[in-house]
């Protein structure tokens, strides 16, 4: 016969009665809590709480105990139902995943994580933190390089008249704003005052943006005002040259600049 500890005095009589019945079935079968765990699918630790009044056993555990002890399940379950009502009113239910574990679940799987599992979790958290830092660093570096590339593109007009830069693999286009004004009968877009810089396919810079603004004002769209002398800009130059009776070569020289500066809007 097991030597049981006294049950908590605050337990409701119906709860007290249920636990005493469960203790009696355990004693009758001369079972240890470990054996109960194997036979019922609920861990030995859970049965220690149930039988000491620290946690109310679930319905399935009571039914399994009745089956093992040769007790009428209906009578024991009816007592459990009454005990559960009073337990819910006056006792907090101890949370434990093992209490709802299906029959056949290994008891070791219901315990706290092992040291190996804890090391794995710590390693996973550390790796995630490192990956986050690297991602943020990569985004920051990309933003810096983008800013540098834009600044270089914006400064390419400083290479001197007649020597505009050309498109390269590292070129990152920028958007220019056309600020159209007319002085002494000529139109300007705020990017360059040149009247003779030679611009051709693949050239880039402020002079190209100036020409693109003036092409758009003249009614021949060069596409985006991005400072890049690409296919659309070249087609727009050809259309302007055909319209104004100039030599059609797709290159912006002094005559095409004069036409752009003095052209009436279309």
Short mmCIF file of C-alpha atoms in Angstrom, two decimals, residues 32 115 139 182-183 233 243:
data_model
loop_
_atom_site.label_atom_id
_atom_site.label_comp_id
_atom_site.label_asym_id
_atom_site.label_seq_id
_atom_site.Cartn_x
_atom_site.Cartn_y
_atom_site.Cartn_z
CA UNK A 32 3.99 2.81 -10.12
CA UNK A 115 20.57 20.45 -23.83
CA UNK A 139 20.92 47.25 -48.35
CA UNK A 182 13.21 81.75 -72.87
CA UNK A 183 16.00 84.34 -73.10
CA UNK A 233 16.20 60.15 -78.20
CA UNK A 243 10.78 68.28 -90.07
#
